[in-house]
PDB file of C-alpha atoms and ligand atoms in Angstrom:
ATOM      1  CA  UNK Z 196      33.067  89.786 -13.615  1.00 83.00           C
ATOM      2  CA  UNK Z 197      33.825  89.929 -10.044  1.00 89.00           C
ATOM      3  CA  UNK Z 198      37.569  88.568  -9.363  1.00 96.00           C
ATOM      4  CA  UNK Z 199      37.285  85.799 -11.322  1.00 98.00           C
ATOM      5  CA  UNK Z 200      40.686  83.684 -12.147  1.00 98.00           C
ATOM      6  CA  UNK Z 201      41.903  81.904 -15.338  1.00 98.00           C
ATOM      7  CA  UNK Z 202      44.262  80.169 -16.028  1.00 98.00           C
ATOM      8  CA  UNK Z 203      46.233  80.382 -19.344  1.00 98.00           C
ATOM      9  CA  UNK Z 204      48.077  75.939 -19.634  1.00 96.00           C
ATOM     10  CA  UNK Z 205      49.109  73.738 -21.754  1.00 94.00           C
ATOM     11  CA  UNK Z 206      51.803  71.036 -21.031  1.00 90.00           C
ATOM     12  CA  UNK Z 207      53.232  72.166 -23.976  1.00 90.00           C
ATOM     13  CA  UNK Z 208      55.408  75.177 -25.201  1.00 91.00           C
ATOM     14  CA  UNK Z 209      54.788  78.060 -27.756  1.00 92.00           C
ATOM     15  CA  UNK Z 210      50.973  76.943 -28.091  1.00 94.00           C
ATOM     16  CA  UNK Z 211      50.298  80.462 -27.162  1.00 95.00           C
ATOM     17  CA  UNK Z 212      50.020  80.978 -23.361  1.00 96.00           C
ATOM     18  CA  UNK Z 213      51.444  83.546 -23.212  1.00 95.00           C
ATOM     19  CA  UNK Z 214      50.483  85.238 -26.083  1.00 94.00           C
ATOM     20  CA  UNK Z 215      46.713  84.962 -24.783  1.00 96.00           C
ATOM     21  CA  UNK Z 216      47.145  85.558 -21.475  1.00 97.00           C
ATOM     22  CA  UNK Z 217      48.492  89.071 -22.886  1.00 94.00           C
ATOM     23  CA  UNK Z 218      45.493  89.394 -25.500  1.00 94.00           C
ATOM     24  CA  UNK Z 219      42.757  88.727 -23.106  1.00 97.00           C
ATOM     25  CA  UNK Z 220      44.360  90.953 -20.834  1.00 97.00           C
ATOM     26  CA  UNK Z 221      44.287  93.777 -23.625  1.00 94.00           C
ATOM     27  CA  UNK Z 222      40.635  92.852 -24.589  1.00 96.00           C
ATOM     28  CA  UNK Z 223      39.519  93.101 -20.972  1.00 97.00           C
ATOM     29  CA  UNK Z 224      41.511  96.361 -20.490  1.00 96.00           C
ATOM     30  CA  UNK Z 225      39.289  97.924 -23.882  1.00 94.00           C
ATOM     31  CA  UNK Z 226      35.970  96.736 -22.136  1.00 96.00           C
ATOM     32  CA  UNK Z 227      37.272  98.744 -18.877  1.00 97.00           C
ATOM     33  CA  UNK Z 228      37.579  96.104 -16.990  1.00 98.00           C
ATOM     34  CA  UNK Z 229      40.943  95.874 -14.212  1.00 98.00           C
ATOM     35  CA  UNK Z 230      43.025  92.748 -15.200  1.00 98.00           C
ATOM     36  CA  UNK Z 231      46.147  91.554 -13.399  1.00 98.00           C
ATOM     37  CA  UNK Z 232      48.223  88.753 -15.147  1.00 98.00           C
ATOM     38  CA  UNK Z 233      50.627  86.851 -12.782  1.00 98.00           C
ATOM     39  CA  UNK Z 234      53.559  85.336 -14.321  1.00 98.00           C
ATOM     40  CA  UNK Z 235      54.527  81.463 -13.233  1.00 97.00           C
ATOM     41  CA  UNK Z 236      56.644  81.442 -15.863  1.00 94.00           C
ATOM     42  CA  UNK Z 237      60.507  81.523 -15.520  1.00 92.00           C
ATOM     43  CA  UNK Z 238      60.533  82.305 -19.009  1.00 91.00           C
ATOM     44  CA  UNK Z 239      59.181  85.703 -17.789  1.00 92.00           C
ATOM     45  CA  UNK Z 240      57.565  86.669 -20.893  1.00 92.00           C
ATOM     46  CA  UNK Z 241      54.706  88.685 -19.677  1.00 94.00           C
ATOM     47  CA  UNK Z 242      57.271  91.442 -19.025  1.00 94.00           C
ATOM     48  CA  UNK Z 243      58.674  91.288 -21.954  1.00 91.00           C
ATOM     49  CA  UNK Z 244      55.234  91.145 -23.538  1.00 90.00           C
ATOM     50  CA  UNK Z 245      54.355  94.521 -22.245  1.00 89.00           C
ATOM     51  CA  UNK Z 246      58.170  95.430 -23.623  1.00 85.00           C
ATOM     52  CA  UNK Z 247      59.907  95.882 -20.239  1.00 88.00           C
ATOM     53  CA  UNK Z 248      63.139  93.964 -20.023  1.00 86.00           C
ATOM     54  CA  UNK Z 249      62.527  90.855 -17.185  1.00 83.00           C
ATOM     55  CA  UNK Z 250      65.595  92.325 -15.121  1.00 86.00           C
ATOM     56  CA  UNK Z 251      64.274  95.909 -14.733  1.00 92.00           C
ATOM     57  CA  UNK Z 252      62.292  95.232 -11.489  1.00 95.00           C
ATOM     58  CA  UNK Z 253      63.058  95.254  -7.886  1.00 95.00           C
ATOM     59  CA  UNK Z 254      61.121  92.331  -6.815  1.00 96.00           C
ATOM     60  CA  UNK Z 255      58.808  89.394  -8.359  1.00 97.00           C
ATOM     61  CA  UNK Z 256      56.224  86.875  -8.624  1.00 98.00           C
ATOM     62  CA  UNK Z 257      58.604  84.602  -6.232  1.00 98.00           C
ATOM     63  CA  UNK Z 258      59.034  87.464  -3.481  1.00 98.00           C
ATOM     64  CA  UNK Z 259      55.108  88.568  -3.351  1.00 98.00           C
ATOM     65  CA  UNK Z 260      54.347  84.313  -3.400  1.00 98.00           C
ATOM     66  CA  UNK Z 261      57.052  84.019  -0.699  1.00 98.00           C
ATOM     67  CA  UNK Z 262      56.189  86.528   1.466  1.00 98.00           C
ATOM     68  CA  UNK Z 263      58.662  88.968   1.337  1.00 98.00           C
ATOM     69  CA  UNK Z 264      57.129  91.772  -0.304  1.00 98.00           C
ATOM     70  CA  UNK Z 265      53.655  93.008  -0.771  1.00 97.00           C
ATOM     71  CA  UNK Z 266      51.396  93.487  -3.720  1.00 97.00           C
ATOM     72  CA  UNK Z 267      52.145  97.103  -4.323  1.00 97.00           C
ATOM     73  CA  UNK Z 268      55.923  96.044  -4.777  1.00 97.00           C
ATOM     74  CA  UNK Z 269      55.554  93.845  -7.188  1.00 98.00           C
ATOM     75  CA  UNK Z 270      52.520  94.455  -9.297  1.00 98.00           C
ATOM     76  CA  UNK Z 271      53.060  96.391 -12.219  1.00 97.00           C
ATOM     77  CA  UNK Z 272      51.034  98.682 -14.738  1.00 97.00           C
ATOM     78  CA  UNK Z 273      51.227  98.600 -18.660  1.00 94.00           C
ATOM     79  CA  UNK Z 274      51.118 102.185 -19.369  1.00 92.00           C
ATOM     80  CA  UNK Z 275      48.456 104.163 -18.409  1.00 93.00           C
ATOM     81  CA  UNK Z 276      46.228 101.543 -18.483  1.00 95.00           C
ATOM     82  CA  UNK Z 277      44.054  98.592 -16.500  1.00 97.00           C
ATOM     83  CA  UNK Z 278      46.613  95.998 -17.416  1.00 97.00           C
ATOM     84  CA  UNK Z 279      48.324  95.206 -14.354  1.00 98.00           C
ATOM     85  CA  UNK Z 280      50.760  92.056 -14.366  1.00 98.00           C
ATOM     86  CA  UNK Z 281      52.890  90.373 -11.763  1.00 98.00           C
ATOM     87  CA  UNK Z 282      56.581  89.482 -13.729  1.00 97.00           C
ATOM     88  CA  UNK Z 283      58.486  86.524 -12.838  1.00 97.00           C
ATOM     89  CA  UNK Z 284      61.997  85.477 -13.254  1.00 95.00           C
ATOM     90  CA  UNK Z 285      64.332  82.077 -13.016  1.00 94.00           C
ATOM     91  CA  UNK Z 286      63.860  82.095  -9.133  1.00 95.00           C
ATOM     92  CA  UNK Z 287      60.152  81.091  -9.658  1.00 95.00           C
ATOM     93  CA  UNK Z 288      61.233  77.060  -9.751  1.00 92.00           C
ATOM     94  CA  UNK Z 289      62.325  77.531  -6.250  1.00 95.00           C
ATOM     95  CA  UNK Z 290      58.857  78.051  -5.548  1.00 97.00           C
ATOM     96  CA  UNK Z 291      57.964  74.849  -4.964  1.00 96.00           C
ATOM     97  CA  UNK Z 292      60.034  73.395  -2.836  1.00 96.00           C
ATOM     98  CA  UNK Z 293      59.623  76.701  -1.003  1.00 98.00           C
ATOM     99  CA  UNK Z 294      56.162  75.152  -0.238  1.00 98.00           C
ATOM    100  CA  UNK Z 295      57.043  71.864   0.693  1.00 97.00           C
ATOM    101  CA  UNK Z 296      59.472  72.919   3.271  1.00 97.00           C
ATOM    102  CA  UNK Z 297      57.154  75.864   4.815  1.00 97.00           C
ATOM    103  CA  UNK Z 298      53.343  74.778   4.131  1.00 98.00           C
ATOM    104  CA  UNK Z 299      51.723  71.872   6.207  1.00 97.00           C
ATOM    105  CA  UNK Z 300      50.782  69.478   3.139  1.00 96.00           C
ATOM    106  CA  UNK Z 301      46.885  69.993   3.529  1.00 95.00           C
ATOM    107  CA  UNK Z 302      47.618  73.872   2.903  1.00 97.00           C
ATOM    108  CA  UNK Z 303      49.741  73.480  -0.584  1.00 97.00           C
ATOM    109  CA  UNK Z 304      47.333  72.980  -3.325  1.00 96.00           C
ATOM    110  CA  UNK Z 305      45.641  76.279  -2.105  1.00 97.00           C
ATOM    111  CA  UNK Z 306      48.338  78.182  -1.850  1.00 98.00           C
ATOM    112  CA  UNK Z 307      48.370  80.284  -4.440  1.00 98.00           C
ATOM    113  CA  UNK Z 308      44.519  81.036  -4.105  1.00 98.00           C
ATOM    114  CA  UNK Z 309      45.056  82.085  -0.549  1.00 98.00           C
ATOM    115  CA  UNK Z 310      47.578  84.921  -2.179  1.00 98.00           C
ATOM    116  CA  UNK Z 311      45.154  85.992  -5.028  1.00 98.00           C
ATOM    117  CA  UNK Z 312      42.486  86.354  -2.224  1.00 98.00           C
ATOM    118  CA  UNK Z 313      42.923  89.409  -1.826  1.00 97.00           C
ATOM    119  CA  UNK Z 314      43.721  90.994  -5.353  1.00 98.00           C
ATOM    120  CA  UNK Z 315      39.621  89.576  -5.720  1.00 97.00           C
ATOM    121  CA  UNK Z 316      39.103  93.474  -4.108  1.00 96.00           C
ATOM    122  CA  UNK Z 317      41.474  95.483  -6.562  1.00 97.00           C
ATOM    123  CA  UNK Z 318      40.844  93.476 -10.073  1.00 98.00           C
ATOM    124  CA  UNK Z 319      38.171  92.294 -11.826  1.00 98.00           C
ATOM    125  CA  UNK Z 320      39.972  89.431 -13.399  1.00 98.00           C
ATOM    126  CA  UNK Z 321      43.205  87.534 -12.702  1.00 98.00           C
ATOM    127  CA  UNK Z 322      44.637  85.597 -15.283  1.00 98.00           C
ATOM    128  CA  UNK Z 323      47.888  83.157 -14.788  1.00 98.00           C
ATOM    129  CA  UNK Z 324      50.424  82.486 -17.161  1.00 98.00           C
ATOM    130  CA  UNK Z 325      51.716  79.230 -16.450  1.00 97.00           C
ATOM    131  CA  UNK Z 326      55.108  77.353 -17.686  1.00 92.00           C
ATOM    132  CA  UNK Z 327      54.513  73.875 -19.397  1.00 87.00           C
ATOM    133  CA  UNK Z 328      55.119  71.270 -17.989  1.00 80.00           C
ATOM    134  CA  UNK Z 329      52.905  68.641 -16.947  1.00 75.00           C
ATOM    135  CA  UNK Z 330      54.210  67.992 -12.984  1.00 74.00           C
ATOM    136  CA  UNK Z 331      55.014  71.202 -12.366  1.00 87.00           C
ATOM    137  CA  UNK Z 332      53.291  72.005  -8.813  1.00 94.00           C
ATOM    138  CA  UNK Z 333      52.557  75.571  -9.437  1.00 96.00           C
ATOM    139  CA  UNK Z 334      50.459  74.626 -12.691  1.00 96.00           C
ATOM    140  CA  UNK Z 335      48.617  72.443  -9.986  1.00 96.00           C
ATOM    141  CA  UNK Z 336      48.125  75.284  -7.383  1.00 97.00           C
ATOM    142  CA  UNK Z 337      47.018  78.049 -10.355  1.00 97.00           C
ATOM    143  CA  UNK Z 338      44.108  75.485 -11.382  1.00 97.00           C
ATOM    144  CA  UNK Z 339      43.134  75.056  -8.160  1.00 97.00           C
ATOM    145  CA  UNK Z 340      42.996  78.369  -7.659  1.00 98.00           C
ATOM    146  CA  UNK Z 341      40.649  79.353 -10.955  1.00 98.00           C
ATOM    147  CA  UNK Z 342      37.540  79.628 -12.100  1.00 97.00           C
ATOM    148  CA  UNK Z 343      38.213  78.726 -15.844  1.00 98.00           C
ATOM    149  CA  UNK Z 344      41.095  77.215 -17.413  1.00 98.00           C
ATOM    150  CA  UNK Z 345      42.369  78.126 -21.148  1.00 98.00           C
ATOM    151  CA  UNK Z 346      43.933  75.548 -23.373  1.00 97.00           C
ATOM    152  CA  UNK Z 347      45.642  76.684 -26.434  1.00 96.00           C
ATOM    153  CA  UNK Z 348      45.900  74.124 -28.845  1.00 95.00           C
ATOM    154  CA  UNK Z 349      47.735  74.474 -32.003  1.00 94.00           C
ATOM    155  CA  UNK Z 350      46.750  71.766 -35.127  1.00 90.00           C
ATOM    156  CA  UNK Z 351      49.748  69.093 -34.340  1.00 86.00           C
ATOM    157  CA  UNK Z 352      49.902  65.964 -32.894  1.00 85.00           C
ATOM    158  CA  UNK Z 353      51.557  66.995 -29.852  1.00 86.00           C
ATOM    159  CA  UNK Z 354      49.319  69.900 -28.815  1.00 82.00           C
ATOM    160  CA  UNK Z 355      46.287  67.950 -28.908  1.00 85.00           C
ATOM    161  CA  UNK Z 356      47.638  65.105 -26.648  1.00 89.00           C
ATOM    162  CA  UNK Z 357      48.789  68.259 -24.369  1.00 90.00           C
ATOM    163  CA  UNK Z 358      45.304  69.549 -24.535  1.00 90.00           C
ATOM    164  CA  UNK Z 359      43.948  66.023 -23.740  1.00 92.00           C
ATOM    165  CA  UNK Z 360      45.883  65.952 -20.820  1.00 93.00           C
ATOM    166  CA  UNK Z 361      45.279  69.122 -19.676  1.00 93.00           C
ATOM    167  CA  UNK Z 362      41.940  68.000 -19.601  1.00 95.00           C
ATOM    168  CA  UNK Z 363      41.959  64.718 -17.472  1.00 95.00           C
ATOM    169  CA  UNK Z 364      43.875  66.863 -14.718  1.00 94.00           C
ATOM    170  CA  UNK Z 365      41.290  69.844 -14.667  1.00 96.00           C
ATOM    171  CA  UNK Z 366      38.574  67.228 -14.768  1.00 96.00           C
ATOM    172  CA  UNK Z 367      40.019  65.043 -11.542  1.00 96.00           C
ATOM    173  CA  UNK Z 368      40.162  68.627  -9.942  1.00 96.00           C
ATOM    174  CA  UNK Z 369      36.132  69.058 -10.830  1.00 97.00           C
ATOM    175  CA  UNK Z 370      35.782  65.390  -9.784  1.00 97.00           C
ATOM    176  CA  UNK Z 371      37.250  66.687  -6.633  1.00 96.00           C
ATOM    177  CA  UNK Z 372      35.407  69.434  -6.345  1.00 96.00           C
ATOM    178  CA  UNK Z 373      36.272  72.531  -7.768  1.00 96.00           C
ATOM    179  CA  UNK Z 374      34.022  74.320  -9.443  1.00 95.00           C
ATOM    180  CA  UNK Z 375      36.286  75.154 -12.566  1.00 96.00           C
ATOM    181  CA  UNK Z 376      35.402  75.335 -16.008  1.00 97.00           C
ATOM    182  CA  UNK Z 377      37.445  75.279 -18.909  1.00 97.00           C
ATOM    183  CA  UNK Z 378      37.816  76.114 -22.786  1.00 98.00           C
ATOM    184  CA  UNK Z 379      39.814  74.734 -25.816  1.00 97.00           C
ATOM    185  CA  UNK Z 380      41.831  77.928 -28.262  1.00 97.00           C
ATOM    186  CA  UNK Z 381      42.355  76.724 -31.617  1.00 96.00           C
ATOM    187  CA  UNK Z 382      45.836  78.825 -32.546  1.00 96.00           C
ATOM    188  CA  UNK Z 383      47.754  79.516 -34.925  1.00 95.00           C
ATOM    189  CA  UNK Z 384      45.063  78.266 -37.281  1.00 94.00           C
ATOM    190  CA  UNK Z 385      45.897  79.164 -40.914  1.00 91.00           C
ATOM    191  CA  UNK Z 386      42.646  80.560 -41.983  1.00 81.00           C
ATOM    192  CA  UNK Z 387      43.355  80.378 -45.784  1.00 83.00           C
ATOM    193  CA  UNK Z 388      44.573  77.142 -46.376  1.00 82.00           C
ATOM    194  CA  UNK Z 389      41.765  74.494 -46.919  1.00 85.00           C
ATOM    195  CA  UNK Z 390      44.232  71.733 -45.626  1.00 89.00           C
ATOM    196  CA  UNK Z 391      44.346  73.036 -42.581  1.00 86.00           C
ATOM    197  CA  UNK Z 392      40.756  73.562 -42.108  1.00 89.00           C
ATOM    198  CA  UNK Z 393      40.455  70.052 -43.013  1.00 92.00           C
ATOM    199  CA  UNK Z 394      42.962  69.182 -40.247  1.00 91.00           C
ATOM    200  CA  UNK Z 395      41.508  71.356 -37.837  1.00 92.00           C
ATOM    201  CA  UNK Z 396      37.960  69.989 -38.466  1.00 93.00           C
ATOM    202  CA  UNK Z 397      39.561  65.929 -38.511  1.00 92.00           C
ATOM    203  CA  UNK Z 398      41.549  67.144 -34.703  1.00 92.00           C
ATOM    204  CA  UNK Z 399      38.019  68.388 -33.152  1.00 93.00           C
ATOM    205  CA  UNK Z 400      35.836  65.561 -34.321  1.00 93.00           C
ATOM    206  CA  UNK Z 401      38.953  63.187 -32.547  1.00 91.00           C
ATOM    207  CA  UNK Z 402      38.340  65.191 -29.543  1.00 93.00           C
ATOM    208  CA  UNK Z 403      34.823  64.991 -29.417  1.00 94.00           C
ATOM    209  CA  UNK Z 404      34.841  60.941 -30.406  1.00 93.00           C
ATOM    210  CA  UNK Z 405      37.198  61.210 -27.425  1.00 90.00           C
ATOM    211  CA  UNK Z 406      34.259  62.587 -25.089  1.00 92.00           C
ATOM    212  CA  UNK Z 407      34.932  66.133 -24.970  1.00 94.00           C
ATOM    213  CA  UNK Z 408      31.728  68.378 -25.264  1.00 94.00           C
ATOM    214  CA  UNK Z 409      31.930  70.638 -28.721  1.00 94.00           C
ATOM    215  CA  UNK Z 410      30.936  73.817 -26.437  1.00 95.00           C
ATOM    216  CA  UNK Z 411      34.440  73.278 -24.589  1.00 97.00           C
ATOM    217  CA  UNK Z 412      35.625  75.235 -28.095  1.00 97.00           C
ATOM    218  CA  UNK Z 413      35.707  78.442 -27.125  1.00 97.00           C
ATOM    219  CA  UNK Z 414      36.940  79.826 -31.003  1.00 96.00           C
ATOM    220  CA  UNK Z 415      40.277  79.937 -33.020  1.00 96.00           C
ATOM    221  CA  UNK Z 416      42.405  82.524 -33.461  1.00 96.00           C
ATOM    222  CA  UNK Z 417      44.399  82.588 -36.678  1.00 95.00           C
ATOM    223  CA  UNK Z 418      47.938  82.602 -37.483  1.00 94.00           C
ATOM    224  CA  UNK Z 419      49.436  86.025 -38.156  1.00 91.00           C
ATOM    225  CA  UNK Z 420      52.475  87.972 -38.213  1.00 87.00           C
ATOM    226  CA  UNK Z 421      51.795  90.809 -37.156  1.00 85.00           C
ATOM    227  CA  UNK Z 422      51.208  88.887 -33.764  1.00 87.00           C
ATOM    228  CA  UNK Z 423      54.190  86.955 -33.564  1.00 81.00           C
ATOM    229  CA  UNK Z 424      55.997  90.690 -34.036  1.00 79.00           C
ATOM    230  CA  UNK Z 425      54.080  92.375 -31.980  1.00 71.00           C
ATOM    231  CA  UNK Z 426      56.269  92.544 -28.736  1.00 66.00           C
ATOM    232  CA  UNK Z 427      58.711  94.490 -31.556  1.00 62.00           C
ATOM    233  CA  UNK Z 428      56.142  96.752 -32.924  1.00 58.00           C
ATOM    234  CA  UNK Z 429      54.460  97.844 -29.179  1.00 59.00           C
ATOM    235  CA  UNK Z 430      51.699  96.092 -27.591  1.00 63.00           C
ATOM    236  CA  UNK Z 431      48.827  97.760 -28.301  1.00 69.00           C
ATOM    237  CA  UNK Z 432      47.843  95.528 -31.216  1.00 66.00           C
ATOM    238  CA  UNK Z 433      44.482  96.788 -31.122  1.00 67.00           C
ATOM    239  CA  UNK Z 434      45.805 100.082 -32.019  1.00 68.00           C
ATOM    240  CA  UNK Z 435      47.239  99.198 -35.484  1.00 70.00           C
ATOM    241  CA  UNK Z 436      45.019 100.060 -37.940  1.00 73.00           C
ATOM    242  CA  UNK Z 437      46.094  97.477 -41.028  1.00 80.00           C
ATOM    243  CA  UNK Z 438      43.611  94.757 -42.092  1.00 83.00           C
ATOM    244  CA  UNK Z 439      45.591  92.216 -40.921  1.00 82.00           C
ATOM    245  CA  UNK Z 440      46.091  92.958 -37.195  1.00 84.00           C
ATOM    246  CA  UNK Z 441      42.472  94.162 -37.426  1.00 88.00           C
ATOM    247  CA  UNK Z 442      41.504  90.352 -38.402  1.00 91.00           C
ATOM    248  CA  UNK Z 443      43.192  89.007 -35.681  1.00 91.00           C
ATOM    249  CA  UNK Z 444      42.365  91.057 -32.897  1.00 92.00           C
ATOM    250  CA  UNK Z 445      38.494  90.540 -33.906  1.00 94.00           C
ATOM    251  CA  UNK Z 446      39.601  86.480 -33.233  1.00 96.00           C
ATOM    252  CA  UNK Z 447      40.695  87.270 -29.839  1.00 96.00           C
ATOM    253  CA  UNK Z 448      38.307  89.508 -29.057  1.00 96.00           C
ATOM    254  CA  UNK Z 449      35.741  86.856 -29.796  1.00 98.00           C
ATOM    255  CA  UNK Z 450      37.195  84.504 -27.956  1.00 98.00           C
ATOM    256  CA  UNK Z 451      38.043  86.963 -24.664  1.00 98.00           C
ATOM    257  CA  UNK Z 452      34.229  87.127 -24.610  1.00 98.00           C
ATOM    258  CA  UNK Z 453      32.930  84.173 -25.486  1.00 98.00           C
ATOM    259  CA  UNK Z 454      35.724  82.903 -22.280  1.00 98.00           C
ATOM    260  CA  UNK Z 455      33.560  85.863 -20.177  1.00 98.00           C
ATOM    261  CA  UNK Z 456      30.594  84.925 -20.744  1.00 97.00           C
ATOM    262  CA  UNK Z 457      31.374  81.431 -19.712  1.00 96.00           C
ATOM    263  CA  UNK Z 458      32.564  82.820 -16.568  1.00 96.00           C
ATOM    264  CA  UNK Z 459      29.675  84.705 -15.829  1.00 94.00           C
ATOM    265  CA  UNK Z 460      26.918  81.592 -16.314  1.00 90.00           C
ATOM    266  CA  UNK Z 461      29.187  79.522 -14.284  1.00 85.00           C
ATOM    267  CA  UNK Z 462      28.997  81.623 -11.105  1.00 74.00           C
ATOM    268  CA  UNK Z 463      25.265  81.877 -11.574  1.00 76.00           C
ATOM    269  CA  UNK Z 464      25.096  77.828 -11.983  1.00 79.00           C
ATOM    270  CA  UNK Z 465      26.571  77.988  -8.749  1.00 75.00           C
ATOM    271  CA  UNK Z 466      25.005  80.637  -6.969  1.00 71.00           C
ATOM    272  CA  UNK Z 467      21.480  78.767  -8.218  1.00 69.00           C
ATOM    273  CA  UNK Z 468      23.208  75.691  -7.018  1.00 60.00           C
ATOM    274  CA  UNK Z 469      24.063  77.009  -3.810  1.00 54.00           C
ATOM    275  CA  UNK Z 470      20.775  78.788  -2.695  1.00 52.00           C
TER     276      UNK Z 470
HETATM  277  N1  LIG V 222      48.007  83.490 -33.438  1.00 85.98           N
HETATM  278  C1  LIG V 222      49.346  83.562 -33.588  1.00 85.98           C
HETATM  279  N2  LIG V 222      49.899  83.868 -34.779  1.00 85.98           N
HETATM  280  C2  LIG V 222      51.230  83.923 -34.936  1.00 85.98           C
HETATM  281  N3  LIG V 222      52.123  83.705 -33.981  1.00 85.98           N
HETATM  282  C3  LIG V 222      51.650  83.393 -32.759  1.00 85.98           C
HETATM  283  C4  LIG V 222      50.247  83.308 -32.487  1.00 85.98           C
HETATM  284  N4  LIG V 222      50.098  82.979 -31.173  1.00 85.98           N
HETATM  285  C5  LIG V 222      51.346  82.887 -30.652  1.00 85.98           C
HETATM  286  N5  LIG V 222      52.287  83.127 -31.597  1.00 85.98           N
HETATM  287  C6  LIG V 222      53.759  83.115 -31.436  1.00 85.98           C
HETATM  288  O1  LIG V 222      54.163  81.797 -31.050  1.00 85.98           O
HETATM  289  C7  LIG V 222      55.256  81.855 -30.154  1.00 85.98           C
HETATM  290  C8  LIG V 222      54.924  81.101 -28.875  1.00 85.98           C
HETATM  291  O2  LIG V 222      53.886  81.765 -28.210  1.00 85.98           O
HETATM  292  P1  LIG V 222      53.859  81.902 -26.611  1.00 85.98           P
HETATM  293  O3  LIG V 222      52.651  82.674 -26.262  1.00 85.98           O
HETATM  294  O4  LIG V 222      55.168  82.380 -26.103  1.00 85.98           O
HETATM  295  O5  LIG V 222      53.675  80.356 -26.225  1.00 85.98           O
HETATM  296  P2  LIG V 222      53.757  79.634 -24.801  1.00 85.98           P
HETATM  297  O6  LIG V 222      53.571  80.686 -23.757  1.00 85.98           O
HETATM  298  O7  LIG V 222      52.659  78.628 -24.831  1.00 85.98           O
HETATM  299  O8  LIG V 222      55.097  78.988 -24.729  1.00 85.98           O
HETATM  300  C9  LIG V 222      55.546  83.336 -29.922  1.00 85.98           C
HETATM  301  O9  LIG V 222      56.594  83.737 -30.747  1.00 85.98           O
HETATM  302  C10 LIG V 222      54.253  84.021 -30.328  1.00 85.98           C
HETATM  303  O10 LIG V 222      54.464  85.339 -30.781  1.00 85.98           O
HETATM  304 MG1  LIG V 223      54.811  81.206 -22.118  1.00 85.98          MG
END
C-alpha cells in the first residue's frame, strides 16, 4: 500500500466506526505499515481511543482542514508507534459551512482529498473516521476522497438499511467516476448463539436478493468485551494475552487484510485499465 484512503461510515451510530478505524489502524501498525486516522467526528473518539483526553491538544482536525495550522501541529502519535491520528473536537460541524463560504462550489467535494494529498508522502494508509449521519457534507468529501469505503453493519434492522444506503451513495460516486471500492463488516456478531447466525445468514441473503455482490463481505468480527473495555484497559488489544481478546483480534486482523488486499487489486485494475 502506497497512500491509499478508507473510509470508516455508516449513517448510523455505535455500528463500530470507530472502533475499526482504531483496529485496522493497530493491525496495520503490527504489519509495519505508517497509518494516520483523521477524525471527522465531533464525538472525538479517536483520541480517546488511543486514551488521550479530546481537550489535551493545541489544535485539530478543524484548524489543519481550515488552514490554520500545518500537519506537524496537529497530527499525533500513539506511543512509540506507526499509529498516527488527526483528533477532532465539537468545532468540526463548522466545517462545512466553512467550505461553502470560502471554496468555489466546483472545488468542495474534493476538498478534503486536496488536504490528504500530501500525507500520500508520509503514510502508507489514511483511514477516516466519519460521524453518522447521512447529509453530512464531510462524509461526502471523505468518500470522495478514498479508495475503499468500510461499512460496519451490526445484525438489526436499522444497520442494514444504513448499510444499504451507504451503498447507493458510494455507488452514484462510482457511477460518477471514482474509482472507490467498498466492503460490508459484520459486528458485533455473537459467534455462539445459533440464532444469531441464523439472523446473520437471513440479513446477507436480503442483501444479496437486494443486488449486492457476496464478495462486498469483507468478514465479521464478533462481539466481545474485552473490546468494548478496551479504551479502559489500554489500547494495545493485541497485547493481551487471554483467549478471548486473542479471538477477536484474529477477526480483525482478518478482516484488516482481507480490506488490503482489496486495495491492492484495485489499484492494479486500474493501473491495467489505465495503460
Ligand atoms: N466487536 C465489538 N464487540 C463489542 N463491543 C463493540 C464491538 N465493536 C464496537 N463495540 C462497542 O460499541 C460501541 C460503539 O462503537 P463505536 O466504534 O464508537 O461506534 P460508531 O463510531 O459507529 O458510533 C463502543 O462502546 C464500542 O466499544
Ligand atoms: Mg464514532
Amino acid at each position: 500500500m502506497n497512500g491509499n484512503v478508507i473510509t470508516v461510515l455508516s449513517t448510523k451510530g455505535g455500528v463500530g466506526k470507530s472502533t475499526l478505524a482504531r483496529f485496522i489502524a493497530i493491525v496495520a501498525n503490527e504489519q509495519g505499515k505508517r497509518v494516520c486516522i483523521i477524525d471527522t467526528c465531533q464525538n472525538s473518539s479517536i483520541a480517546t481511543g488511543f486514551l488521550k483526553d479530546r481537550d489535551s491538544f493545541q489544535h485539530s482536525a478543524y484548524d489543519w482542514l481550515i488552514g490554520e495550522a500545518k500537519p506537524s501541529e496537529v497530527i499525533q502519535q500513539y506511543e512509540n508507534t506507526n499509529i498516527y491520528y488527526i483528533p477532532s473536537d465539537e468545532r468540526i460541524d463548522d466545517y462545512e459551512d466553512w467550505v461553502s463560504r470560502k471554496v468555489t462550489k466546483p472545488k468542495q467535494l474534493e476538498v478534503l482529498k486536496t488536504k490528504i494529498e500530501p500525507l500520500k508522502q508520509i503514510f502508507d494508509l489514511i483511514i477516516v473516521d466519519t460521524h453518522p449521519s447521512e447529509n453530512s457534507d464531510i462524509v461526502n468529501y471523505s468518500i470522495a476522497a478514498s479508495d475503499y469505503c468500510v461499512i460496519p453493519v451490526e445484525i438489526d434492522l436499522d444497520a442494514k438499511l444504513a448499510a444499504k444506503r451507504c451503498i447507493e451513495i458510494i455507488e452514484d460516486y462510482q457511477s460518477a467516476g471514482y474509482k472507490i471500492d467498498y466492503g460490508l463488516v459484520w459486528n458485533k456478531v455473537e459467534v455462539t448463539k445459533g440464532k444469531a447466525k441464523i439472523q446473520l445468514k437471513n440479513m446477507k441473503d436480503e442483501l444479496v436478493k437486494y443486488g449486492i455482490m457476496e464478495s462486498k463481505f469483507v468478514g465479521e468480527i464478533r462481539y466481545s468485551t474485552t473490546v468494548s473495555t478496551s479504551k479502559n484497559e489500554g489500547i494495545m488489544l493485541n497485547a493481551i494475552d487471554n483467549k478471548y481478546t486473542m479471538n477477536v483480534m484474529n477477526d480483525i486482523r482478518k478482516v484488516s487484510n482481507t480490506i488490503f488486499d482489496k486495495i491492492v487489486e484495485g489499484v492494479h485494475n486500474e493501473q491495467a485499465v489505465t495503460y
